[in-house]
Amino acid sequence: MSLRPTLDFLLYHWLDAESLNQRARFADHSRETFDAVFDTCERIAREKYAPFNRTVDTQEPHFDGEKVILPQATHDAQKAYAASGMLSAAQDYEVGGMQLPYTVEAAANAFFAMASVSIGSGLLTTGNANLLMVHGTELQKEVFAKNEFSGRFSGTMCLSEPQAGSSLSDVTTRAVPDGEGFEADPLGARYRLKGNKMWISAGEHELTDNIIHLVLAKIPGPDGKLIAGTRGISLFIVPKKMVNTKGELTGVRNDVALAGLNHKLGWRGTTNTLLNFGEGKYPVDGQAGAVGYLVGKPHEGLRCMFHMMNEARIGVGTAATMLGMAGYYASLDYAKNRPQGRPVGVGGKDASQPQIRIIEHADVKRMLLAQKAYCEGALALELYCARLVDENHTAEAQAADDARLLLEVLTPIAKSWPSEWCLEANSLAIQVHGGYGYTRDFPVEQYWRDNRLNMIHEGTHGIQAMDLLGRKVLMEGGRGLQLLAARINATIEKAIQRPELAVHANALGKALQHVGSATKAAWATGEPGEALANAVPYMQAFGHTVLAWLWLDVALASLSLAPDAPHAGRMGAMRYFYHYELPKIDAWLKVVESRDLTCAELPEEAF
Ligand SMILES: Cc1cc2nc3c(=O)[nH]c(=O)nc-3n(C[C@H](O)[C@H](O)[C@H](O)COP(=O)(O)OP(=O)(O)OC[C@H]3O[C@@H](n4cnc5c(N)ncnc54)[C@H](O)[C@@H]3O)c2cc1C
């Protein structure tokens, strides 16, 4: 199975990605240049990523007392990815980028996520450097961001702490001015940081010359106390090794020490670390405290970080989607080859007949079609959101603003829906394999383990759900929800005119109304404790409605093509979604609209 035809259909036929070339920023591009990027990424993923997916799982990163050791394959993959230019794919030509639409960048990265999600941590480096290109000073861009784009340095995001995960307002890493004249350092106002950062991906390794940590920390007030809440949080560049204004290593190690590696369920190709900042293991100028350079203004650290959240969350959603897709392809292949059982007929089974392949059993087909509907639907969702990022950056003012607001509403879905349902796809892929799926002789158990992370990081499932119902659907007087409803209704109007789609268009209309009325009912008392008690079922219903819309829209696009096997597959997956999945939303919304407090009110002792 190849991903390429599915991607080509969604990108070119459904989303009309080629028309982005009409924008001045992308004027040099054409379908040929996009295809050339996909060819390169597909090849690198096939040669440098896929063959080593199991290697990075079994040869976990380990610390030899001095260095973190990773398999050679990880070094090779990292180099090949950097050489492809993907680290700066969307950046301006002047900084060495390819000025590609984000839609194309996101699609190209799908090949790597499917081949080996954890061998490369390029998205972190790109995200880190992109943030600096927006919020950094000219010298910070030159010294840090550009060296990350070239692959010489790599980047991390240091938000979480052992006691502060979902609640970032409780971070306690402190940053104090580094002596007199601290503001005059050409690399940025210079501070000394002390604190512990937990769960930091790619926090220690020898893959690059240097590691550029972006660290959230609090600058104490005049009374020496940390300011409560997120207001007090600032953002700092903390390089593992000190550099001069030319980006050269000075030979001095910064005071950032590896306290330990976390041993994970999956995603093992990427190191995950507990880092101690400023404990004095590597004093700089004879003093304990990690040197950090302020990015942006003091106390605006979270705002800077949030700048890149949409893309980071599309990245997580795409990773979840592609892990699901990898499982789907593996189980489809298995189901076509595994003989087991005989057809059930009116006269029972005829044991004298040869066995059939399991793909011929209706229940196995059900499991395959569920995976296809989840994963191809999720890919459509991610590409749609990526396209909104491009609209936001390059469309006319009104369209750009609409795209911004739609993205606000859709981002929790883009992150969470594939994390839940493409994980379910991975579970079904194991089921299709029977006992063999439960062993390490087949790849599907690893896909499930790798995918299990996605409901946890970048905002847990529960936190995303509260963001959706508590903030996103309410913001700007509910205009985001109205914009989304308008787009869904536009699809319904077209679909209702097609006999093969009309019944589904009606079902989608009802689902949309139900989501709208449940949103109001959830907030009827204006009591957040009641409204948000069932935020996750709300997000599930919202997500399923969005996916039903996208499937209907995809089906409409498909109807204009020849009725070949891929078309039949798309129509089958769309019908599966409407028959087996969309009806679930009524149960989810029932507890939302009645503000059911069964869970919220059960006293702790009763558990
Ligand atoms: C493999 C891996 C890689 C990671 N990489 C990074 C990284 O590179 N950089 C980084 O900064 N962090 C990273 N993280 C951290 C990740 O973002 C956190 O694990 C996540 O934010 C959750 O924080 P926590 O683990 O402390 O869980 P907690 O916040 O303690 O949450 C535990 C449970 O309680 C729920 N919960 C918490 N608060 C609430 C609330 N107010 N209302 C309802 N439910 C709530 C959560 O939804 C969750 O189910 C990574 C984590 C992992 C596992």
XYZ file of C-alpha atoms and ligand atoms in Angstrom:
660
model
C 0.000 0.000 0.000
C 1.254 3.469 -0.791
C 0.145 6.628 0.908
C 0.841 8.725 -2.161
C -2.411 8.232 -4.122
C -4.496 9.048 -1.022
C -2.400 12.133 -0.345
C -2.525 13.229 -3.986
C -6.307 12.928 -4.087
C -6.831 14.877 -0.875
C -4.274 17.565 -1.625
C -4.769 18.210 -5.284
C -8.285 17.076 -6.053
C -10.111 17.841 -2.821
C -8.153 20.772 -1.315
C -6.887 22.244 -4.579
C -3.480 22.866 -2.992
C -2.092 23.814 -6.386
C -4.123 27.031 -6.335
C -1.913 28.269 -3.497
C 0.607 29.075 -6.241
C -1.534 32.060 -7.135
C -0.420 33.729 -3.907
C 2.660 35.930 -4.305
C 4.541 34.028 -1.586
C 4.222 30.702 -3.405
C 4.375 32.011 -6.969
C 7.568 30.075 -7.823
C 5.920 26.785 -6.970
C 3.878 24.391 -9.044
C 2.573 20.871 -8.714
C 5.952 19.732 -10.068
C 7.889 21.371 -7.218
C 5.439 20.023 -4.627
C 5.733 16.553 -6.137
C 9.523 16.795 -6.104
C 9.405 17.486 -2.347
C 7.098 14.489 -1.833
C 9.375 12.259 -3.947
C 12.385 13.204 -1.832
C 10.600 12.789 1.493
C 9.028 9.505 0.433
C 12.463 8.181 -0.569
C 14.242 9.285 2.629
C 11.409 7.880 4.739
C 11.618 4.566 2.847
C 15.413 4.289 3.010
C 16.439 5.949 6.278
C 13.381 5.728 8.516
C 11.169 2.697 7.890
C 13.863 -0.021 8.030
C 14.952 1.183 11.486
C 11.615 1.684 13.190
C 12.011 -1.511 15.210
C 15.696 -0.812 15.870
C 14.947 2.451 17.652
C 12.258 0.712 19.686
C 14.485 -2.122 20.898
C 17.713 -0.112 21.224
C 16.381 2.496 23.632
C 18.537 5.560 24.301
C 20.929 4.965 27.183
C 23.323 7.090 29.183
C 26.895 5.844 29.517
C 27.669 8.279 32.339
C 28.856 10.937 29.953
C 26.791 10.778 26.798
C 23.391 9.598 25.622
C 23.893 6.824 23.104
C 21.478 6.387 20.204
C 21.598 3.877 17.331
C 23.619 4.901 14.275
C 20.391 4.786 12.261
C 19.072 7.756 14.236
C 22.153 9.804 13.340
C 21.743 8.868 9.673
C 18.024 9.670 9.622
C 18.602 13.023 11.301
C 21.288 13.945 8.762
C 19.153 12.929 5.805
C 16.187 14.925 7.093
C 18.331 18.040 7.586
C 19.884 17.621 4.135
C 16.408 17.487 2.562
C 15.805 21.097 3.601
C 12.635 20.135 5.486
C 13.768 21.841 8.703
C 13.176 25.216 7.053
C 10.638 24.136 4.420
C 8.200 27.025 4.955
C 10.824 29.710 5.688
C 11.732 32.580 3.352
C 14.258 32.020 0.568
C 16.556 34.626 2.210
C 17.062 32.436 5.256
C 17.646 29.374 3.135
C 14.055 28.120 3.239
C 11.951 26.731 0.386
C 8.988 29.070 0.973
C 6.662 26.078 0.693
C 3.039 26.296 1.784
C 2.552 24.794 5.229
C 0.010 22.429 3.658
C 2.810 20.882 1.593
C 5.229 20.807 4.531
C 2.665 19.027 6.719
C 1.845 16.537 3.956
C 5.535 15.834 3.319
C 6.145 15.204 7.017
C 3.409 12.562 6.949
C 5.802 10.191 5.133
C 8.302 10.360 7.998
C 5.664 9.950 10.708
C 4.378 6.825 9.008
C 7.830 5.322 8.455
C 9.196 5.914 11.969
C 7.556 8.497 14.144
C 10.235 8.644 16.812
C 13.512 8.379 14.908
C 13.459 12.047 13.984
C 12.652 14.982 16.228
C 12.813 17.493 13.393
C 9.426 19.008 14.159
C 10.676 20.194 17.543
C 13.708 21.850 15.969
C 11.586 23.472 13.270
C 9.026 24.670 15.833
C 11.746 26.079 18.066
C 13.469 27.920 15.209
C 10.173 29.157 13.707
C 9.281 30.664 17.069
C 12.620 32.490 17.187
C 12.055 33.816 13.652
C 8.895 35.528 14.952
C 9.852 36.575 18.475
C 13.664 36.579 18.498
C 16.067 39.476 17.881
C 18.016 39.624 14.618
C 21.060 38.118 16.340
C 19.017 35.379 18.020
C 17.658 34.444 14.589
C 21.157 34.449 13.100
C 22.929 32.560 15.888
C 20.263 30.106 16.997
C 17.413 29.760 14.479
C 19.552 29.589 11.346
C 21.859 26.983 12.848
C 18.789 24.934 13.720
C 17.435 25.214 10.177
C 20.736 23.926 8.808
C 20.671 20.950 11.189
C 23.869 22.012 12.979
C 21.917 22.629 16.194
C 18.670 21.028 17.351
C 15.871 22.414 19.507
C 13.655 21.525 22.433
C 10.599 22.931 24.182
C 11.003 23.008 27.975
C 7.597 23.736 29.484
C 6.717 20.884 31.845
C 8.130 20.407 35.328
C 7.680 17.478 37.703
C 4.972 19.373 39.629
C 3.635 21.422 36.693
C 2.275 19.527 33.688
C -1.212 20.609 32.645
C -0.988 23.547 35.024
C 1.844 25.571 33.549
C 0.995 28.524 35.781
C 2.707 26.527 38.533
C 6.168 26.359 36.966
C 8.846 27.258 39.499
C 11.978 27.511 37.357
C 13.417 30.897 38.258
C 15.328 33.339 36.110
C 17.289 36.157 37.727
C 19.292 38.866 35.935
C 22.913 37.787 35.451
C 24.689 40.638 37.185
C 25.025 44.266 36.232
C 24.661 45.058 32.570
C 22.671 41.845 32.041
C 20.504 43.610 29.493
C 23.474 44.548 27.306
C 24.395 41.019 26.174
C 24.163 41.022 22.374
C 22.449 37.608 22.412
C 19.605 38.989 24.536
C 19.062 40.082 28.137
C 21.099 37.540 30.096
C 19.605 35.652 33.037
C 20.588 32.728 35.238
C 18.031 29.931 35.435
C 17.489 27.383 38.191
C 14.881 24.639 38.165
C 13.916 21.197 36.851
C 12.225 20.447 33.569
C 10.492 17.097 33.154
C 9.609 15.103 30.034
C 11.827 17.126 27.715
C 11.923 15.401 24.342
C 15.311 15.341 22.604
C 16.743 17.064 25.701
C 20.107 15.278 25.506
C 21.922 13.495 22.675
C 24.969 13.750 20.436
C 23.061 14.144 17.173
C 23.937 17.808 16.699
C 26.734 20.190 17.739
C 24.479 21.923 20.227
C 20.970 21.739 21.718
C 18.959 24.937 21.959
C 16.453 24.711 24.794
C 13.509 27.100 24.816
C 12.646 27.324 28.487
C 9.649 28.768 30.330
C 10.708 30.328 33.639
C 9.560 33.021 36.027
C 11.400 36.244 36.784
C 10.811 36.995 40.482
C 9.143 40.283 41.436
C 10.893 42.997 43.491
C 10.020 41.069 46.683
C 11.912 38.071 45.368
C 8.705 36.011 45.058
C 7.492 34.327 41.884
C 4.400 35.905 40.363
C 1.442 33.530 40.580
C -0.280 32.396 37.401
C 0.786 32.420 33.800
C 1.421 36.182 33.808
C 4.761 35.672 35.470
C 6.137 33.336 32.803
C 8.942 34.418 30.475
C 10.748 32.593 27.684
C 14.509 31.989 27.441
C 17.002 30.490 25.028
C 19.273 28.203 27.023
C 21.948 26.563 24.844
C 23.495 23.334 26.104
C 26.896 24.705 25.055
C 27.738 28.403 25.154
C 28.118 30.153 21.793
C 29.531 33.500 20.671
C 27.782 36.057 18.468
C 28.955 34.187 15.363
C 27.261 31.015 16.526
C 30.607 29.337 17.230
C 30.917 27.091 20.277
C 33.080 28.789 22.912
C 34.125 25.524 24.553
C 32.193 26.362 27.728
C 29.412 24.009 28.783
C 26.247 25.712 30.046
C 24.834 24.643 33.401
C 22.196 22.244 32.057
C 22.577 18.676 33.301
C 20.813 15.462 32.439
C 19.215 14.166 35.631
C 17.834 11.062 33.977
C 16.240 9.456 30.946
C 12.572 8.461 31.049
C 11.896 4.917 29.877
C 8.773 5.074 27.800
C 6.002 2.786 26.586
C 6.730 3.808 23.002
C 8.170 6.622 20.880
C 11.534 5.323 22.073
C 13.644 6.659 19.220
C 13.468 10.126 20.760
C 15.198 10.637 24.096
C 12.992 11.919 26.884
C 14.731 13.648 29.737
C 14.599 15.200 33.154
C 16.912 18.212 32.963
C 18.365 20.146 35.860
C 18.984 23.776 35.071
C 21.490 25.684 37.187
C 22.311 23.076 39.834
C 26.009 23.939 39.537
C 27.237 20.793 37.767
C 28.656 22.918 34.943
C 29.291 26.379 36.440
C 29.648 29.196 33.919
C 32.211 31.873 34.923
C 32.578 30.047 38.215
C 28.923 30.440 39.056
C 25.989 28.023 39.272
C 22.968 28.892 37.133
C 22.167 28.099 33.521
C 22.708 31.100 31.261
C 19.525 32.009 29.394
C 18.759 34.796 26.944
C 15.328 36.406 27.123
C 13.075 35.991 24.075
C 10.503 38.741 23.559
C 9.419 40.748 26.567
C 9.481 39.594 30.189
C 6.225 37.926 31.308
C 5.128 37.211 27.753
C 6.627 33.753 27.516
C 3.407 31.807 27.157
C 2.123 34.168 24.484
C 5.294 33.499 22.458
C 4.927 29.746 22.970
C 1.281 29.793 21.940
C 2.296 31.377 18.680
C 3.429 27.987 17.466
C 0.777 25.854 19.154
C -1.517 25.491 16.131
C 1.226 24.038 13.990
C 2.601 21.899 16.821
C -0.860 20.450 17.366
C -1.399 19.781 13.680
C 1.988 18.020 13.862
C 0.824 15.811 16.753
C -2.487 15.105 15.008
C -0.653 14.153 11.822
C 1.697 11.858 13.738
C -1.294 10.120 15.358
C -2.970 9.838 11.959
C 0.058 8.326 10.268
C 0.630 5.781 13.037
C -2.984 4.776 12.525
C -2.427 4.593 8.785
C 0.700 2.435 9.216
C -1.382 -0.020 11.264
C -4.171 0.039 8.700
C -1.815 -0.805 5.830
C -0.104 -3.563 7.861
C -3.414 -5.170 8.877
C -4.853 -4.868 5.363
C -1.850 -6.696 3.999
C -2.151 -9.347 6.700
C -5.888 -9.798 6.139
C -5.327 -10.397 2.424
C -2.865 -13.188 3.139
C -4.056 -14.989 6.247
C -6.284 -18.012 5.509
C -8.611 -18.797 8.381
C -12.116 -20.213 8.560
C -14.791 -20.802 5.962
C -17.778 -18.774 4.850
C -20.993 -19.153 6.793
C -23.792 -20.339 4.527
C -27.314 -21.557 5.103
C -26.075 -25.131 5.226
C -23.307 -24.320 7.733
C -19.605 -24.486 6.975
C -18.145 -26.983 4.526
C -14.899 -28.271 6.098
C -13.893 -29.998 2.859
C -13.507 -26.603 1.212
C -10.227 -24.659 1.498
C -10.104 -21.907 4.081
C -10.792 -18.352 2.985
C -8.574 -15.358 3.689
C -9.716 -13.369 6.702
C -10.432 -10.262 4.588
C -13.421 -12.219 3.296
C -15.081 -12.241 6.754
C -17.549 -9.406 7.305
C -16.193 -8.642 10.784
C -12.633 -8.269 9.514
C -13.890 -5.969 6.780
C -15.625 -3.962 9.485
C -12.349 -3.553 11.345
C -10.501 -2.557 8.182
C -13.145 -0.089 7.098
C -13.207 1.505 10.553
C -9.441 2.031 10.310
C -9.733 3.470 6.824
C -12.540 5.832 7.868
C -10.641 7.011 10.957
C -7.242 7.435 9.341
C -8.087 8.818 5.909
C -10.674 11.078 7.576
C -8.059 12.258 10.062
C -5.616 12.943 7.223
C -8.271 15.083 5.540
C -8.750 16.950 8.829
C -5.031 17.662 9.251
C -4.590 18.805 5.661
C -7.677 21.013 5.945
C -6.244 22.644 9.074
C -2.826 23.017 7.448
C -4.526 24.754 4.550
C -6.170 27.124 7.062
C -2.676 27.999 8.349
C -1.733 29.031 4.795
C -4.991 30.972 4.415
C -4.277 32.726 7.675
C -0.795 33.727 6.471
C -1.455 34.603 2.848
C -5.163 35.217 2.077
C -6.951 38.591 1.853
C -7.682 40.209 5.233
C -11.217 38.876 5.810
C -10.474 35.338 4.613
C -7.268 35.334 6.662
C -9.152 36.344 9.769
C -11.840 33.721 9.210
C -9.098 31.113 8.823
C -7.507 32.237 12.090
C -10.761 31.852 13.998
C -11.698 28.553 12.374
C -8.263 27.241 13.301
C -8.820 28.273 16.898
C -11.960 26.129 17.003
C -10.572 23.206 15.014
C -7.142 22.946 16.660
C -8.318 20.936 19.716
C -9.994 18.536 17.259
C -6.935 18.381 14.985
C -4.836 17.363 17.976
C -7.268 15.151 19.856
C -9.474 13.382 17.342
C -6.682 11.401 15.641
C -5.026 10.827 19.029
C -8.127 8.953 20.168
C -9.500 7.371 16.999
C -6.314 6.525 15.144
C -5.186 4.888 18.387
C -8.416 2.900 18.220
C -7.419 2.090 14.633
C -4.120 0.707 15.961
C -6.032 -1.445 18.419
C -8.171 -2.792 15.562
C -5.005 -3.463 13.538
C -3.784 -5.680 16.393
C -7.195 -7.394 16.484
C -7.066 -8.145 12.751
C -3.732 -9.899 13.348
C -5.209 -12.039 16.137
C -2.555 -13.480 18.479
C 0.224 -12.505 16.085
C -0.711 -8.855 16.533
C 0.041 -9.172 20.220
C 3.640 -10.188 19.533
C 6.736 -8.297 18.527
C 6.952 -10.358 15.330
C 4.566 -7.886 13.717
C 4.778 -4.101 13.783
C 1.263 -3.261 14.925
C 1.854 -3.462 18.684
C 4.592 -0.830 18.363
C 2.305 1.482 16.419
C -0.204 1.281 19.266
C 2.463 1.923 21.901
C 3.914 4.830 19.932
C 0.468 6.315 19.366
C -0.583 6.080 23.005
C 1.507 9.180 23.714
C -0.594 11.496 21.611
C -3.541 11.768 24.008
C -1.060 12.819 26.699
C 1.397 15.388 25.345
C 0.727 18.830 23.817
C -2.224 19.263 26.179
C -3.923 16.098 27.446
C -7.248 14.944 26.045
C -9.128 16.409 28.999
C -7.357 19.765 28.759
C -8.042 20.010 25.012
C -11.718 19.245 25.623
C -11.992 21.999 28.220
C -10.235 24.379 25.855
C -12.839 23.556 23.176
C -15.988 23.847 25.287
C -14.693 26.351 27.820
C -13.007 28.778 25.462
C -12.953 28.099 21.742
C -16.658 27.763 21.003
C -17.409 30.815 23.133
C -14.673 33.179 21.949
C -15.580 36.283 19.956
C -19.258 35.752 20.729
C -19.285 32.257 19.268
C -18.222 33.500 15.817
C -15.809 30.595 15.310
C -18.595 28.077 15.769
C -20.789 30.071 13.378
C -18.038 30.090 10.755
C -17.647 26.354 11.066
C -21.422 25.858 10.850
C -21.504 27.963 7.672
C -18.863 25.760 6.035
C -20.647 22.594 7.102
C -23.941 23.948 5.769
C -22.322 24.806 2.435
C -21.286 21.151 2.072
C -24.758 19.985 3.113
C -26.384 22.185 0.460
C -24.262 20.629 -2.274
C -24.579 17.073 -0.984
C -28.339 17.211 -0.610
C -28.644 17.503 -4.369
C -26.830 14.211 -4.936
C -29.129 11.197 -4.509
C -26.295 9.045 -3.131
C -25.436 11.652 -0.481
C -28.742 13.294 0.450
C -29.534 11.012 3.369
C -26.095 11.657 4.866
C -26.422 15.399 4.287
C -29.611 15.330 6.353
C -27.916 13.333 9.112
C -25.081 15.852 9.181
C -27.550 18.744 9.419
C -29.165 17.094 12.449
C -25.793 16.418 14.064
C -24.756 20.038 13.618
C -27.983 21.248 15.211
C -27.491 18.855 18.079
C -23.944 20.085 18.741
C -25.222 23.684 18.673
C -28.097 23.044 21.091
C -25.874 20.949 23.398
C -23.323 23.787 23.517
C -26.062 26.142 24.694
C -27.495 23.606 27.150
C -24.068 22.921 28.630
C -23.708 26.632 29.412
C -27.364 27.215 30.345
C -26.570 27.808 34.018
C -23.318 29.638 33.232
C -21.640 27.374 35.784
C -18.244 26.144 34.449
C -18.224 23.224 36.881
C -21.435 21.913 35.307
C -20.683 22.831 31.710
C -17.201 21.340 31.664
C -17.918 18.183 33.667
C -18.550 16.387 30.355
C -16.112 18.268 28.149
C -14.577 15.071 26.756
C -17.885 13.561 25.524
C -18.600 17.002 24.034
C -15.269 16.983 22.198
C -15.940 13.448 20.955
C -19.332 14.503 19.534
C -17.911 17.709 18.086
C -15.015 15.822 16.516
C -17.263 13.149 15.014
C -19.478 15.869 13.504
C -16.441 17.586 11.981
C -15.214 14.275 10.587
C -18.658 13.449 9.178
C -18.608 16.834 7.418
C -15.143 16.239 5.965
C -16.094 12.762 4.759
C -19.179 14.174 3.022
C -17.082 16.886 1.417
C -14.466 14.340 0.333
C -17.246 12.150 -1.113
C -18.558 15.112 -3.113
C -15.107 15.661 -4.588
C -14.771 11.963 -5.313
C -18.045 11.868 -7.247
C -16.490 13.967 -9.984
C -13.905 11.241 -10.671
C -14.164 7.922 -12.466
C -15.943 5.275 -10.357
C -12.807 3.171 -9.794
C -11.737 1.138 -6.750
C -10.292 4.095 -4.770
C -13.588 5.947 -5.334
C -15.539 2.926 -4.077
C -13.234 2.865 -1.037
C -13.870 6.509 -0.256
C -17.632 6.101 -0.601
C -17.518 2.984 1.594
C -15.523 4.766 4.300
C -17.902 7.741 4.149
C -20.922 5.436 4.512
C -19.213 3.561 7.354
C -18.753 6.846 9.162
C -22.398 7.793 8.783
C -23.800 4.375 9.668
C -21.503 3.277 12.483
C -19.913 6.407 13.941
C -22.075 9.514 13.637
C -25.009 7.964 15.555
C -22.716 7.784 18.618
C -22.906 11.526 19.088
C -26.411 11.441 20.538
C -25.237 9.380 23.509
C -22.209 11.623 24.052
C -24.300 14.800 23.882
C -26.993 13.476 26.217
C -24.740 13.814 29.260
C -23.479 17.174 28.011
C -26.902 18.785 27.570
C -28.328 17.391 30.794
C -25.169 18.570 32.584
C -24.918 15.093 34.052
C -22.902 15.178 37.251
C -22.680 11.415 37.845
C -18.887 11.559 37.696
C -18.347 15.024 39.094
C -20.422 14.482 42.203
C -19.338 11.020 43.265
C -17.483 11.501 46.548
C -13.882 10.349 46.650
C -14.620 7.716 49.304
C -17.172 6.063 47.006
C -14.537 5.038 44.455
C 6.836 11.118 26.003
C 6.521 12.510 26.432
C 7.117 13.575 25.802
C 6.900 14.881 26.253
N 7.607 15.921 25.691
C 7.550 17.139 26.284
C 8.411 18.198 25.849
O 9.211 18.038 24.920
N 8.347 19.379 26.497
C 7.484 19.597 27.524
O 7.489 20.694 28.078
N 6.656 18.624 27.955
C 6.661 17.411 27.355
N 5.829 16.402 27.800
C 4.967 16.660 28.942
C 3.498 16.623 28.628
O 3.119 17.773 27.936
C 2.779 16.429 29.966
O 2.953 15.092 30.347
C 1.312 16.795 29.898
O 1.163 18.167 29.732
C 0.562 16.365 31.150
O 1.196 16.768 32.321
P 1.435 15.694 33.494
O 2.133 14.534 32.912
O 2.075 16.399 34.627
O -0.011 15.226 33.904
P -1.052 16.004 34.851
O -1.129 17.420 34.440
O -0.743 15.682 36.255
O -2.410 15.291 34.427
C -2.765 13.964 34.845
C -4.221 13.711 34.454
O -5.065 14.653 35.111
C -5.832 15.402 34.178
N -5.915 16.796 34.604
C -4.924 17.599 35.012
N -5.373 18.816 35.281
C -6.684 18.810 35.030
C -7.714 19.782 35.103
N -7.480 21.036 35.464
N -8.979 19.393 34.782
C -9.245 18.142 34.389
N -8.317 17.190 34.292
C -7.044 17.517 34.598
C -5.097 15.300 32.862
O -5.961 15.456 31.751
C -4.474 13.915 32.945
O -5.389 12.945 32.494
C 6.003 15.102 27.318
C 5.351 14.020 27.914
C 5.613 12.744 27.507
C 4.938 11.600 28.212
